[in-house]
mmCIF file of C-alpha atoms and ligand atoms in Angstrom:
data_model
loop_
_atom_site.group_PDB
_atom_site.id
_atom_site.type_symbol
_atom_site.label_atom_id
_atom_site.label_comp_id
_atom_site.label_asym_id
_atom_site.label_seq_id
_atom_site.Cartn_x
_atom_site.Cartn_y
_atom_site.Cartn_z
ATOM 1 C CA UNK A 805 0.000 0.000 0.000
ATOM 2 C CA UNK A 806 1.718 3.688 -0.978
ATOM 3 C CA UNK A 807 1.538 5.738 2.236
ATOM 4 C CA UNK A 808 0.706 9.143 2.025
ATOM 5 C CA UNK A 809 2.758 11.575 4.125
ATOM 6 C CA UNK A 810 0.791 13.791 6.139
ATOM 7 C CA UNK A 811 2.310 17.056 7.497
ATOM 8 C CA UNK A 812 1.392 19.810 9.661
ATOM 9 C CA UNK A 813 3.121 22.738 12.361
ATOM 10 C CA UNK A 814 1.643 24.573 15.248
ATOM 11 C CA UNK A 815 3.417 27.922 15.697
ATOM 12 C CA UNK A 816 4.244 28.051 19.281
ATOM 13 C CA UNK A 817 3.311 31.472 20.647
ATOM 14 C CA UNK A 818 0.554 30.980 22.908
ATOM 15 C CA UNK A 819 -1.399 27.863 25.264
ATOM 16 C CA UNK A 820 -3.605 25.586 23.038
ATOM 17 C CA UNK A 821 -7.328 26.386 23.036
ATOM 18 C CA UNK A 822 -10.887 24.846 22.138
ATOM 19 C CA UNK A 823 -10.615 25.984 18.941
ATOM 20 C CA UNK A 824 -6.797 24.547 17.578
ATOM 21 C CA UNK A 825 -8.153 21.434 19.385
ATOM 22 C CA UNK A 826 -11.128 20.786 17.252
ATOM 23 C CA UNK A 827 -9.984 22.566 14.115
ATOM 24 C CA UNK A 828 -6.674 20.581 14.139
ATOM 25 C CA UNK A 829 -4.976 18.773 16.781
ATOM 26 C CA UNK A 830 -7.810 16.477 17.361
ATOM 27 C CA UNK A 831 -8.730 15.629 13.198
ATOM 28 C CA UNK A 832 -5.042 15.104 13.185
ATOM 29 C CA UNK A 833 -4.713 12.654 15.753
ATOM 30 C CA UNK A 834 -7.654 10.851 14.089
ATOM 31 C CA UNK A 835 -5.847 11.137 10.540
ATOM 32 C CA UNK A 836 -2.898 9.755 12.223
ATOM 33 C CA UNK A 837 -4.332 6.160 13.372
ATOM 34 C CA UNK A 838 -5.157 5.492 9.056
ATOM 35 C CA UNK A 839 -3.147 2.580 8.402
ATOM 36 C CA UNK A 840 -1.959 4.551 4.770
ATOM 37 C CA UNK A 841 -0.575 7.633 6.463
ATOM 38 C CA UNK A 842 2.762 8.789 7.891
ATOM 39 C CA UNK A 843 2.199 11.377 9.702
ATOM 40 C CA UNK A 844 4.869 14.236 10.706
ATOM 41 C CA UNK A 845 3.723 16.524 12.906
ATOM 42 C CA UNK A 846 5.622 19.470 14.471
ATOM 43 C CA UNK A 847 6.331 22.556 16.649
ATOM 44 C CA UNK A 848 7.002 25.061 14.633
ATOM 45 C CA UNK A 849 9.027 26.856 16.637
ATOM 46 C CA UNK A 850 11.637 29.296 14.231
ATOM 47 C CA UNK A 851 7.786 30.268 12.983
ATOM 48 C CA UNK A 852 6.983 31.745 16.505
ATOM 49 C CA UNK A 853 9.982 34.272 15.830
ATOM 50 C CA UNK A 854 7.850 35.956 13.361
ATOM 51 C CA UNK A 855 4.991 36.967 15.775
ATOM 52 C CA UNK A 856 7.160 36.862 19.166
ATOM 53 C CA UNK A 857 10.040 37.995 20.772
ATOM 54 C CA UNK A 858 9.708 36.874 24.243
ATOM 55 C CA UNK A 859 12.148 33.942 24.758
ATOM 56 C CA UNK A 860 10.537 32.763 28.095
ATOM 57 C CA UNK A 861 6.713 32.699 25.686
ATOM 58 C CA UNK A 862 8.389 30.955 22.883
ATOM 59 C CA UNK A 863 9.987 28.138 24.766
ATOM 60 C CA UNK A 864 6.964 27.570 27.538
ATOM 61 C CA UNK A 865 4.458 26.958 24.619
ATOM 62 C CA UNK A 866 6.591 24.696 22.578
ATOM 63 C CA UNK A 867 6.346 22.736 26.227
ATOM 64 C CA UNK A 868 2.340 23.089 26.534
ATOM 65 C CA UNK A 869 2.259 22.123 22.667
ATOM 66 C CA UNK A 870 4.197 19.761 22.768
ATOM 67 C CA UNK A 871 2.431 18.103 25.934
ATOM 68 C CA UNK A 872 -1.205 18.178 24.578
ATOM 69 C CA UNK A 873 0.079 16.332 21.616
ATOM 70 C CA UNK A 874 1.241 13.578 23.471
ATOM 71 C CA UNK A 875 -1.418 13.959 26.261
ATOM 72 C CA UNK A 876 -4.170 13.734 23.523
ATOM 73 C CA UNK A 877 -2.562 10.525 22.977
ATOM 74 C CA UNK A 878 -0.659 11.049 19.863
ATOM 75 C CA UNK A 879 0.953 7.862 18.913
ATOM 76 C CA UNK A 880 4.867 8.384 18.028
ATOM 77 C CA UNK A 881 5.916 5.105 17.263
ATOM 78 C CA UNK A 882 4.107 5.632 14.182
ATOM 79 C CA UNK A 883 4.270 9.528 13.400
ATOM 80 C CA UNK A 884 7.155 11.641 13.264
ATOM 81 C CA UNK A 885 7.129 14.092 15.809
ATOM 82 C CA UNK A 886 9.380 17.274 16.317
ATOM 83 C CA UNK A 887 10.916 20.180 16.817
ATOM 84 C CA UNK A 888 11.292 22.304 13.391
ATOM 85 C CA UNK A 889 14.389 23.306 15.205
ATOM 86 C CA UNK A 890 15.894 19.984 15.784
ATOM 87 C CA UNK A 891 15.641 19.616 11.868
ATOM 88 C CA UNK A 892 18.213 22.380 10.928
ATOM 89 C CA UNK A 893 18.039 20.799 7.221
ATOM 90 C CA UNK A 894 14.604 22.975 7.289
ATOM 91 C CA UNK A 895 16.623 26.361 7.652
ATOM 92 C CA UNK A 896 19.122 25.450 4.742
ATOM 93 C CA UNK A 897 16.450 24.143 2.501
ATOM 94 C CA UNK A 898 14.281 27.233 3.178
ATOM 95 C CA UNK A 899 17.849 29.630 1.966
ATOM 96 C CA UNK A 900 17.578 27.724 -1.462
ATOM 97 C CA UNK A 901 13.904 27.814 -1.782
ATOM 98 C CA UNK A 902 14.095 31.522 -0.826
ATOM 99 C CA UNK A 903 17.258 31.507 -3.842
ATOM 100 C CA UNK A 904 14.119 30.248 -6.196
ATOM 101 C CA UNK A 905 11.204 32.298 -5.036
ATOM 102 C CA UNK A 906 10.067 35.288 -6.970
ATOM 103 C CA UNK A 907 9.741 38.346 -4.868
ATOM 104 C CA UNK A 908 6.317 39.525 -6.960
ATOM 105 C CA UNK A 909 4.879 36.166 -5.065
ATOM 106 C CA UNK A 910 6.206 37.117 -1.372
ATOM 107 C CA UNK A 911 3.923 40.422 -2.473
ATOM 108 C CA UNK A 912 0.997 38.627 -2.657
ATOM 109 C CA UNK A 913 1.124 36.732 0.676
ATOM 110 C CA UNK A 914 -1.859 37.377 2.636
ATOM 111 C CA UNK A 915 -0.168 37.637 5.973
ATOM 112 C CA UNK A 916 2.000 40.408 4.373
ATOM 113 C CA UNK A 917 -0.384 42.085 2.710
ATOM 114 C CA UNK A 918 -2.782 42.513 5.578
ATOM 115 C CA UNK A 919 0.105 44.147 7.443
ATOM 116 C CA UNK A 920 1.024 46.547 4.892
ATOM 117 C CA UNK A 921 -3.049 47.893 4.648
ATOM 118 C CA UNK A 922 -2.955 48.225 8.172
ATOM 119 C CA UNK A 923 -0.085 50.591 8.087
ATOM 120 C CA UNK A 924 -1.829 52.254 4.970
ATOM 121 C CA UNK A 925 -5.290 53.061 7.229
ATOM 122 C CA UNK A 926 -3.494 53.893 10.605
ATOM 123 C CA UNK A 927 -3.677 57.662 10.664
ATOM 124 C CA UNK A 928 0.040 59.706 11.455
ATOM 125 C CA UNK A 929 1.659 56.705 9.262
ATOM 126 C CA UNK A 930 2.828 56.377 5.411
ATOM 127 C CA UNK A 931 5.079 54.138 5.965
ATOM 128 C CA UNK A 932 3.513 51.150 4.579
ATOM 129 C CA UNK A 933 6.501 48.648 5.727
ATOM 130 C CA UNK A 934 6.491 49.581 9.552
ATOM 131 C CA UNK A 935 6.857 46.778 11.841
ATOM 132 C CA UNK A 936 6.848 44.346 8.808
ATOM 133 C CA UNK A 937 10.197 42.277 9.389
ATOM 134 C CA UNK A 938 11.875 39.796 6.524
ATOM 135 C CA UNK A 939 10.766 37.128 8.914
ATOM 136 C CA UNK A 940 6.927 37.752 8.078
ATOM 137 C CA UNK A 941 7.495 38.634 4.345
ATOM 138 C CA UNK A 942 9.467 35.354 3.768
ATOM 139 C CA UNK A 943 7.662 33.242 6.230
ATOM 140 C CA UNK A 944 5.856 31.591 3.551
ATOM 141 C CA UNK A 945 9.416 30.076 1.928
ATOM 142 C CA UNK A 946 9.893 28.694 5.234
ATOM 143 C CA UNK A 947 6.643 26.772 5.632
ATOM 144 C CA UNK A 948 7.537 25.729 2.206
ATOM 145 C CA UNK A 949 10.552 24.236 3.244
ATOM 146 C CA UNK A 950 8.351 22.785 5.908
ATOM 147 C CA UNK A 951 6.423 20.580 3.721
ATOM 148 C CA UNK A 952 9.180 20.213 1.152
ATOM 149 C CA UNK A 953 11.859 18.377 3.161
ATOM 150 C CA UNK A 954 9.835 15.461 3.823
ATOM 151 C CA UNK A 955 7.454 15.523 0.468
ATOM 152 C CA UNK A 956 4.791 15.714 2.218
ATOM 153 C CA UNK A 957 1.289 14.902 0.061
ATOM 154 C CA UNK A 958 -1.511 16.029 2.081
ATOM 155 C CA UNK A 959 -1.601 19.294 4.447
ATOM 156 C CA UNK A 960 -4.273 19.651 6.583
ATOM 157 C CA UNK A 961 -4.339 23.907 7.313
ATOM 158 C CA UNK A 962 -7.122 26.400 8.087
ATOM 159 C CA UNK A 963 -8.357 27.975 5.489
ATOM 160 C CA UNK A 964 -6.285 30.825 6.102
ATOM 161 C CA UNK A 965 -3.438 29.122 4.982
ATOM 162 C CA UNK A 966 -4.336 27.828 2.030
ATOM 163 C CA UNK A 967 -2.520 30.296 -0.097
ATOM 164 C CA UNK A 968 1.183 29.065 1.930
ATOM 165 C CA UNK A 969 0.344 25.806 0.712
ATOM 166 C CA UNK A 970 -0.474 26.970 -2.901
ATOM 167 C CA UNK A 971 3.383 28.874 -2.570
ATOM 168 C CA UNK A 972 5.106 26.171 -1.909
ATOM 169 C CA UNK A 973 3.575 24.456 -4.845
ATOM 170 C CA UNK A 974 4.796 27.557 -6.468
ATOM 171 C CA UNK A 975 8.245 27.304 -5.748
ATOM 172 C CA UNK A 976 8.405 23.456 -5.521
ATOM 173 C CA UNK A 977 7.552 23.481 -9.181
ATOM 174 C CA UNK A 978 10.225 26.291 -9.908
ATOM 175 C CA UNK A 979 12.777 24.530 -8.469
ATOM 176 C CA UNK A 980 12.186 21.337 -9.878
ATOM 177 C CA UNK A 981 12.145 22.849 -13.267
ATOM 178 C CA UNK A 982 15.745 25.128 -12.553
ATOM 179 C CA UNK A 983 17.604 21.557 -10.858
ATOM 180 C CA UNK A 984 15.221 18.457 -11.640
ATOM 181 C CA UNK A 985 12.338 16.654 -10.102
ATOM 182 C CA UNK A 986 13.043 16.533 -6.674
ATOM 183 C CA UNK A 987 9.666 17.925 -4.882
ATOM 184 C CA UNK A 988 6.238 16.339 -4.484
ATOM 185 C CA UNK A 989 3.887 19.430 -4.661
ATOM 186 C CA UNK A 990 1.668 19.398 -1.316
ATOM 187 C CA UNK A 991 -1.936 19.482 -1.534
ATOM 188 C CA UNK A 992 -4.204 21.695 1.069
ATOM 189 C CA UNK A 993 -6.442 19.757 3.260
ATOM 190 C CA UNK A 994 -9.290 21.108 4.335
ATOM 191 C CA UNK A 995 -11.684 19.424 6.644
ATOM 192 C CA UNK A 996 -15.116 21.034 5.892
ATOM 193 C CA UNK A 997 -16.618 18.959 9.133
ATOM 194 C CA UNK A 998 -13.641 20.126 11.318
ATOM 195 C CA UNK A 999 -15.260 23.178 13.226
ATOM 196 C CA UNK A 1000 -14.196 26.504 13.405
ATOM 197 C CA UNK A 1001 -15.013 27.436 17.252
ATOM 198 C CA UNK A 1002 -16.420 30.524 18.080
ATOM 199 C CA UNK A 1003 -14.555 32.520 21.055
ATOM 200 C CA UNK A 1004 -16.546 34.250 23.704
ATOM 201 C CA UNK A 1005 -17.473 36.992 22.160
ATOM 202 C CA UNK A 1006 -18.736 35.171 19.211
ATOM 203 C CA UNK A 1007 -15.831 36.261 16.617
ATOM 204 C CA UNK A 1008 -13.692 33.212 15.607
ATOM 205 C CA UNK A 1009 -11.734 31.857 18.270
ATOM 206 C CA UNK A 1010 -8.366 32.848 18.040
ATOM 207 C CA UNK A 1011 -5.284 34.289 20.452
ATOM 208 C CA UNK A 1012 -4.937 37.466 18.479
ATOM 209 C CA UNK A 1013 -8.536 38.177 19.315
ATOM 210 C CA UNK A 1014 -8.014 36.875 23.427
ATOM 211 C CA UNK A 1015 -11.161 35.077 23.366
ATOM 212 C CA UNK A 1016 -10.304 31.907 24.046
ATOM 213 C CA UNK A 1017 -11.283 29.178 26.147
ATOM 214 C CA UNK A 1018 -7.617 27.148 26.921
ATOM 215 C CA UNK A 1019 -8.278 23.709 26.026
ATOM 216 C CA UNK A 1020 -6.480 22.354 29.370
ATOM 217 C CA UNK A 1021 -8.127 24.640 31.471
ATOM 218 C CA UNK A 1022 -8.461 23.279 34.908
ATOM 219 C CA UNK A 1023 -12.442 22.274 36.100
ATOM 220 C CA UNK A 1024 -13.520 25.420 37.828
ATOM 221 C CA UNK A 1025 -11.435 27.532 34.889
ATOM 222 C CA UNK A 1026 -13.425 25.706 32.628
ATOM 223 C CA UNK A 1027 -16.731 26.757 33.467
ATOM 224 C CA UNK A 1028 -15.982 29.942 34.738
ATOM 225 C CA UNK A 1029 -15.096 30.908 30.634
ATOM 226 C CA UNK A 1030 -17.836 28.730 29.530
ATOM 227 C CA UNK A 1031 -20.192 31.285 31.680
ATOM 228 C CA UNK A 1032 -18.762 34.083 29.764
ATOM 229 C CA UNK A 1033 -19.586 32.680 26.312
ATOM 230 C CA UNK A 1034 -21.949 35.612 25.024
ATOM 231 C CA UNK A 1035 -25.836 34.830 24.263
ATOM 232 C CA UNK A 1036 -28.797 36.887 23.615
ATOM 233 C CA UNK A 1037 -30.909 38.163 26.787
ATOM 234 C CA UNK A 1038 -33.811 35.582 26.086
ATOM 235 C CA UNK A 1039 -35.452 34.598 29.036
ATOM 236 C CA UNK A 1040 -36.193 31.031 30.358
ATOM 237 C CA UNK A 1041 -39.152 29.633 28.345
ATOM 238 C CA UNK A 1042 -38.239 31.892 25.434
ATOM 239 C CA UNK A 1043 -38.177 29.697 22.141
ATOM 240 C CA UNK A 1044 -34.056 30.104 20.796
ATOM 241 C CA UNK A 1045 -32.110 29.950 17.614
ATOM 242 C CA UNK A 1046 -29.206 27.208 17.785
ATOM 243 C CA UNK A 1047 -28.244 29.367 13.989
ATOM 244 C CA UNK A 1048 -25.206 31.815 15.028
ATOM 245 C CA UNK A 1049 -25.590 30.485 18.331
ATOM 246 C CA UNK A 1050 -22.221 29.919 20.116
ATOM 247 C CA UNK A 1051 -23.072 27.880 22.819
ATOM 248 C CA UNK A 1052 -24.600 25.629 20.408
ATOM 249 C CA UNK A 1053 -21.854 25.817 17.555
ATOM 250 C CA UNK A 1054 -19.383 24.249 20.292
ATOM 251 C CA UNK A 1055 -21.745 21.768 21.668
ATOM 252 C CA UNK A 1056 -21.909 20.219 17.885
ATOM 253 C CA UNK A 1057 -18.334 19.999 18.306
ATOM 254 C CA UNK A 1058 -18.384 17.882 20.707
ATOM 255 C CA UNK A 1059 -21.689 15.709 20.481
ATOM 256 C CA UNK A 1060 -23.115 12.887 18.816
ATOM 257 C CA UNK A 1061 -25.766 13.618 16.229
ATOM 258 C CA UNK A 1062 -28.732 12.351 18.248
ATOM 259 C CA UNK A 1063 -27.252 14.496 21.146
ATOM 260 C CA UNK A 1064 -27.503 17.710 18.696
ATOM 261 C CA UNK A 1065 -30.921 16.776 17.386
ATOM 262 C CA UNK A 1066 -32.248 16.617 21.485
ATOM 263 C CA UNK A 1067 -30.462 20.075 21.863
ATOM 264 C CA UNK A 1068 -32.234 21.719 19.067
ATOM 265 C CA UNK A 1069 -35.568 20.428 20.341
ATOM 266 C CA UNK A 1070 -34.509 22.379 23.458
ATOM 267 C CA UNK A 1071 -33.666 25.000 22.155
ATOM 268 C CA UNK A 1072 -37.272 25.517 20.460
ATOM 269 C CA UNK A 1073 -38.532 24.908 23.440
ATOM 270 C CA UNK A 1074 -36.848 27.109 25.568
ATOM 271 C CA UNK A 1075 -33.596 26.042 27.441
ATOM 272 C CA UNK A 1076 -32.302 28.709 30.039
ATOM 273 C CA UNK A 1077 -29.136 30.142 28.923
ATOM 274 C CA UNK A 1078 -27.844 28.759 32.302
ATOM 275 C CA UNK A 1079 -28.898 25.380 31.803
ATOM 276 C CA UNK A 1080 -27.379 25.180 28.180
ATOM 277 C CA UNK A 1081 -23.981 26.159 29.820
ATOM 278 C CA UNK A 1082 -23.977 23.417 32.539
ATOM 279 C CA UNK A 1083 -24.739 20.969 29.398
ATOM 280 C CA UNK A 1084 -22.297 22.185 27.702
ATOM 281 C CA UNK A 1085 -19.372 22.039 30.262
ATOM 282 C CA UNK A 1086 -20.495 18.897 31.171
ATOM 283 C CA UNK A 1087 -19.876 17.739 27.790
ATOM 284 C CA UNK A 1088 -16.205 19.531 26.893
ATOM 285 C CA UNK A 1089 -14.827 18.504 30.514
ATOM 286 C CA UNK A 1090 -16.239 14.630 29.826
ATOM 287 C CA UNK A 1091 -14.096 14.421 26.718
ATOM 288 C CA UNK A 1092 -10.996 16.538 27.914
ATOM 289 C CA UNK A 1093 -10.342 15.410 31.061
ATOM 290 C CA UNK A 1094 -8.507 12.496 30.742
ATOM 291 C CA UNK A 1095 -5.790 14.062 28.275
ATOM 292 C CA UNK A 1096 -5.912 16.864 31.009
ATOM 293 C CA UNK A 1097 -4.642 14.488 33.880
ATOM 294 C CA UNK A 1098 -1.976 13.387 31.317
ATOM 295 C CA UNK A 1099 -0.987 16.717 30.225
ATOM 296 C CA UNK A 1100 -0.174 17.677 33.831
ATOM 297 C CA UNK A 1101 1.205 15.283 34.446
ATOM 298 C CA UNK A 1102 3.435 15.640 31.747
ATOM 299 C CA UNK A 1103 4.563 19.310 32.127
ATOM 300 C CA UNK A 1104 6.037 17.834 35.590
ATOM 301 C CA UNK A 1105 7.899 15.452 33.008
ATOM 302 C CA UNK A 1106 9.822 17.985 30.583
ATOM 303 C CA UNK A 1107 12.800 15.527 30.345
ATOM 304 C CA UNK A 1108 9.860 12.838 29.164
ATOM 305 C CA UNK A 1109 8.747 15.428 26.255
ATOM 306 C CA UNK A 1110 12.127 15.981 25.487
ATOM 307 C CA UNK A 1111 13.303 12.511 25.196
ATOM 308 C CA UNK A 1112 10.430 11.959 22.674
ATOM 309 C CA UNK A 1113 11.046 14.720 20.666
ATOM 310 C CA UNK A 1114 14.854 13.797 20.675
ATOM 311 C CA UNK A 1115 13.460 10.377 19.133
ATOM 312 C CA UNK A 1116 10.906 12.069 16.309
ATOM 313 C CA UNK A 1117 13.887 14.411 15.637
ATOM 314 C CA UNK A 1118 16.308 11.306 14.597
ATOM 315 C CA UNK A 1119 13.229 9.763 12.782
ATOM 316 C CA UNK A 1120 12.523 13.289 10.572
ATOM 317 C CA UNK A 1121 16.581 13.674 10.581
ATOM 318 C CA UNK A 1122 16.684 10.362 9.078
ATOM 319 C CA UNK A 1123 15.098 11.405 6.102
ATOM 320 C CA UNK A 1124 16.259 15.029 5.929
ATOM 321 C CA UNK A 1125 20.110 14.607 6.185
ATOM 322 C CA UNK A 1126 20.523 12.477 2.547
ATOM 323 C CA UNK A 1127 17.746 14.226 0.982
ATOM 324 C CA UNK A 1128 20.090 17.586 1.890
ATOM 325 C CA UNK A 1129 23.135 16.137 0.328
ATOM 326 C CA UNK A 1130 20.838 15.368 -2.543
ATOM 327 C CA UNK A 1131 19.607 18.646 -3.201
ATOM 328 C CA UNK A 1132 22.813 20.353 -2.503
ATOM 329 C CA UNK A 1133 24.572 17.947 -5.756
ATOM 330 C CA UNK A 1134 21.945 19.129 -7.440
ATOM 331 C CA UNK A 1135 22.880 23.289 -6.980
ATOM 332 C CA UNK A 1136 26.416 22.645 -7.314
ATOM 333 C CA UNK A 1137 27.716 22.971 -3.715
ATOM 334 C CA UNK A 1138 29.357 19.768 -3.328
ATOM 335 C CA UNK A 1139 32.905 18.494 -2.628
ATOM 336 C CA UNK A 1140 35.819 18.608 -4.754
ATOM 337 C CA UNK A 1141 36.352 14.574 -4.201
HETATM 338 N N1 LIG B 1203 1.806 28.668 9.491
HETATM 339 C C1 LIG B 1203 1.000 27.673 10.115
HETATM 340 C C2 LIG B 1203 -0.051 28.380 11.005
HETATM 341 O O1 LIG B 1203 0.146 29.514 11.386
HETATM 342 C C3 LIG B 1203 1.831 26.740 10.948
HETATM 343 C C4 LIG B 1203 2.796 26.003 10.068
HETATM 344 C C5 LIG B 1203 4.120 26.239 9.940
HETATM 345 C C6 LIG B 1203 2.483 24.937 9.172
HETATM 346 N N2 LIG B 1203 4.671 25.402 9.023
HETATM 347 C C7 LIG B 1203 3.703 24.588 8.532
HETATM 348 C C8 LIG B 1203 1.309 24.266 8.848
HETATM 349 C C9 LIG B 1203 3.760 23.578 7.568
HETATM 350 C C10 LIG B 1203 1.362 23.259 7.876
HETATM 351 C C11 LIG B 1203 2.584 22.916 7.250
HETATM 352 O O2 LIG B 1203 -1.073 27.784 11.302
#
């Protein structure tokens, strides 16, 4: 049977929440247990650089990533999992993928662009490149060199990052037309039945927009922010809508589809606000807290984490080091004899 290699990074600024557990971690975990896949997942930790300077933030959330991986059971005897640091092949691929890449494409990056129009509309301000570092405009040749080193087929993303994947097809192709075929061009995979989870105040959950719910939260945390999660002021009684809903939107994360049918019957007839909230802690904390135990657990075991991700990195190194010395024969820089 041909295995397909599945890749994909968490950038590690920031504590996992709800929302990268349903929208990726926990589809990934699933993807991981097909008996076709290879899996190589990863902290991608020189990405963090981009948004963060804070040494202590950069190495406490590779930890906290790196536990809920493993504490959500992530099995790696099977995938490959690492450090993007601990693969330095990454950085010296991404120098000759950056030696390939047009800048006119870096232009059109999304993450870039979104940047520059902020400068544009901030008042006081023409300078349209402020704050924007060579770390954010190239950042996209780096995720390429990501997914190239290991050929990765399938990469399951938000759709925010589709375009990234759609570069690095982009440049894969350019280089394998300059020096030969030596790139499979990734494909984007998006999971339409993945959720995107709503934050507190309703907007998509996300740590740029601090309305997250931490997806290790202890108990009492837990539904202390479930409490907060924003509704309309219906009263008791009062016949609801489970559309735009956010109490609702995360309790079909989590549910069966019988459990989401009762709900909506509920709903029309009524559930308290209150009520719907005890539900629906009662249903996140069921299925969390297991992995939570673990993933304490585990942050009292750094040394554990480390040892595994010493292992993942000789796996991923494995295949990295003599693809390298392949790819460098084929620019030229090799030795004399
Ligand atoms: N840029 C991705 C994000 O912000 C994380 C990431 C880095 C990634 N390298 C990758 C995802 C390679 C998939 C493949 O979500």
């Amino acid at each position: 049977m041909t295995q397909t290699t599945v890749l994909t990074g968490i950038t590690t600024t920031g504590t996992p929440h709800l929302g990268n557990y349903v929208g990726a971690i926990r589809p990934a975990i699933e993807a991981s247990k097909q008996t076709n896949v290879s899996p190589f997942y990863f902290l991608a930790d020189y990405h963090a650089l981009i948004k963060c300077n804070d040494p202590e933030k950069v190495h406490q959330s590779s930890l906290e990533i790196a536990a809920t991986w493993l504490a959500l059971g992530l099995d790696t005897d099977n995938a490959t999992f690492y450090r993007q640091s601990d693969v330095p092949e990454i950085m010296e691929l991404s120098w000759m993928l950056t030696c390939v890449t047009a800048k006119g494409l870096m232009n059109r990056s999304h993450a870039y662009k979104a940047m520059v129009a902020e400068n544009n509309a901030a008042t006081n301000n023409d300078a349209a490149d402020k704050g924007i570092t060579m770390g954010l405009f190239s950042y996209p040749i780096l995720m390429a060199a990501d997914m190239l080193i290991f050929n990765a087929n399938k990469v399951p993303v938000g759709k925010d990052q589709i375009q990234h994947i759609e570069m690095a097809r982009d440049i894969a192709s350019r280089f394998n037309h300059i020096y030969g075929e030596h790139f499979t061009l990734p494909e984007a995979i998006i999971d339409d039945k993945a959720s995107i989870l709503s934050g507190l105040d309703g907007r998509k959950m996300s740590k740029s927009y601090n309305n997250t719910i931490p997806l290790f939260s202890p108990e009492k945390k837990l539904k202390k922010l479930i409490n907060k999660i924003k509704t309309n002021s219906l009263e008791p009684g009062e016949a609801k809508d489970t559309e735009g809903c956010t109490l609702f939107s995360t309790y079909k994360a989590f549910a069966s589809e019988a459990e989401v049918a009762e709900i909506s019957q509920q709903y029309a007839a009524g559930i308290a606000w209150g009520e719907m909230k005890k539900v629906l802690f009662e249903k996140i904390n069921t299925e969390i807290s297991p992995a939570r135990e673990r993933y304490e657990a585990l942050l009292n075991d750094p040394e554990f984490i480390e040892q595994k991700l010493q292992e993942g990195a000789e796996k991923a190194r494995a295949i990295s080091k003599p693809f390298l010395v392949e790819l460098r024969q084929a620019i030229g820089i090799k030795k004399f004899s």
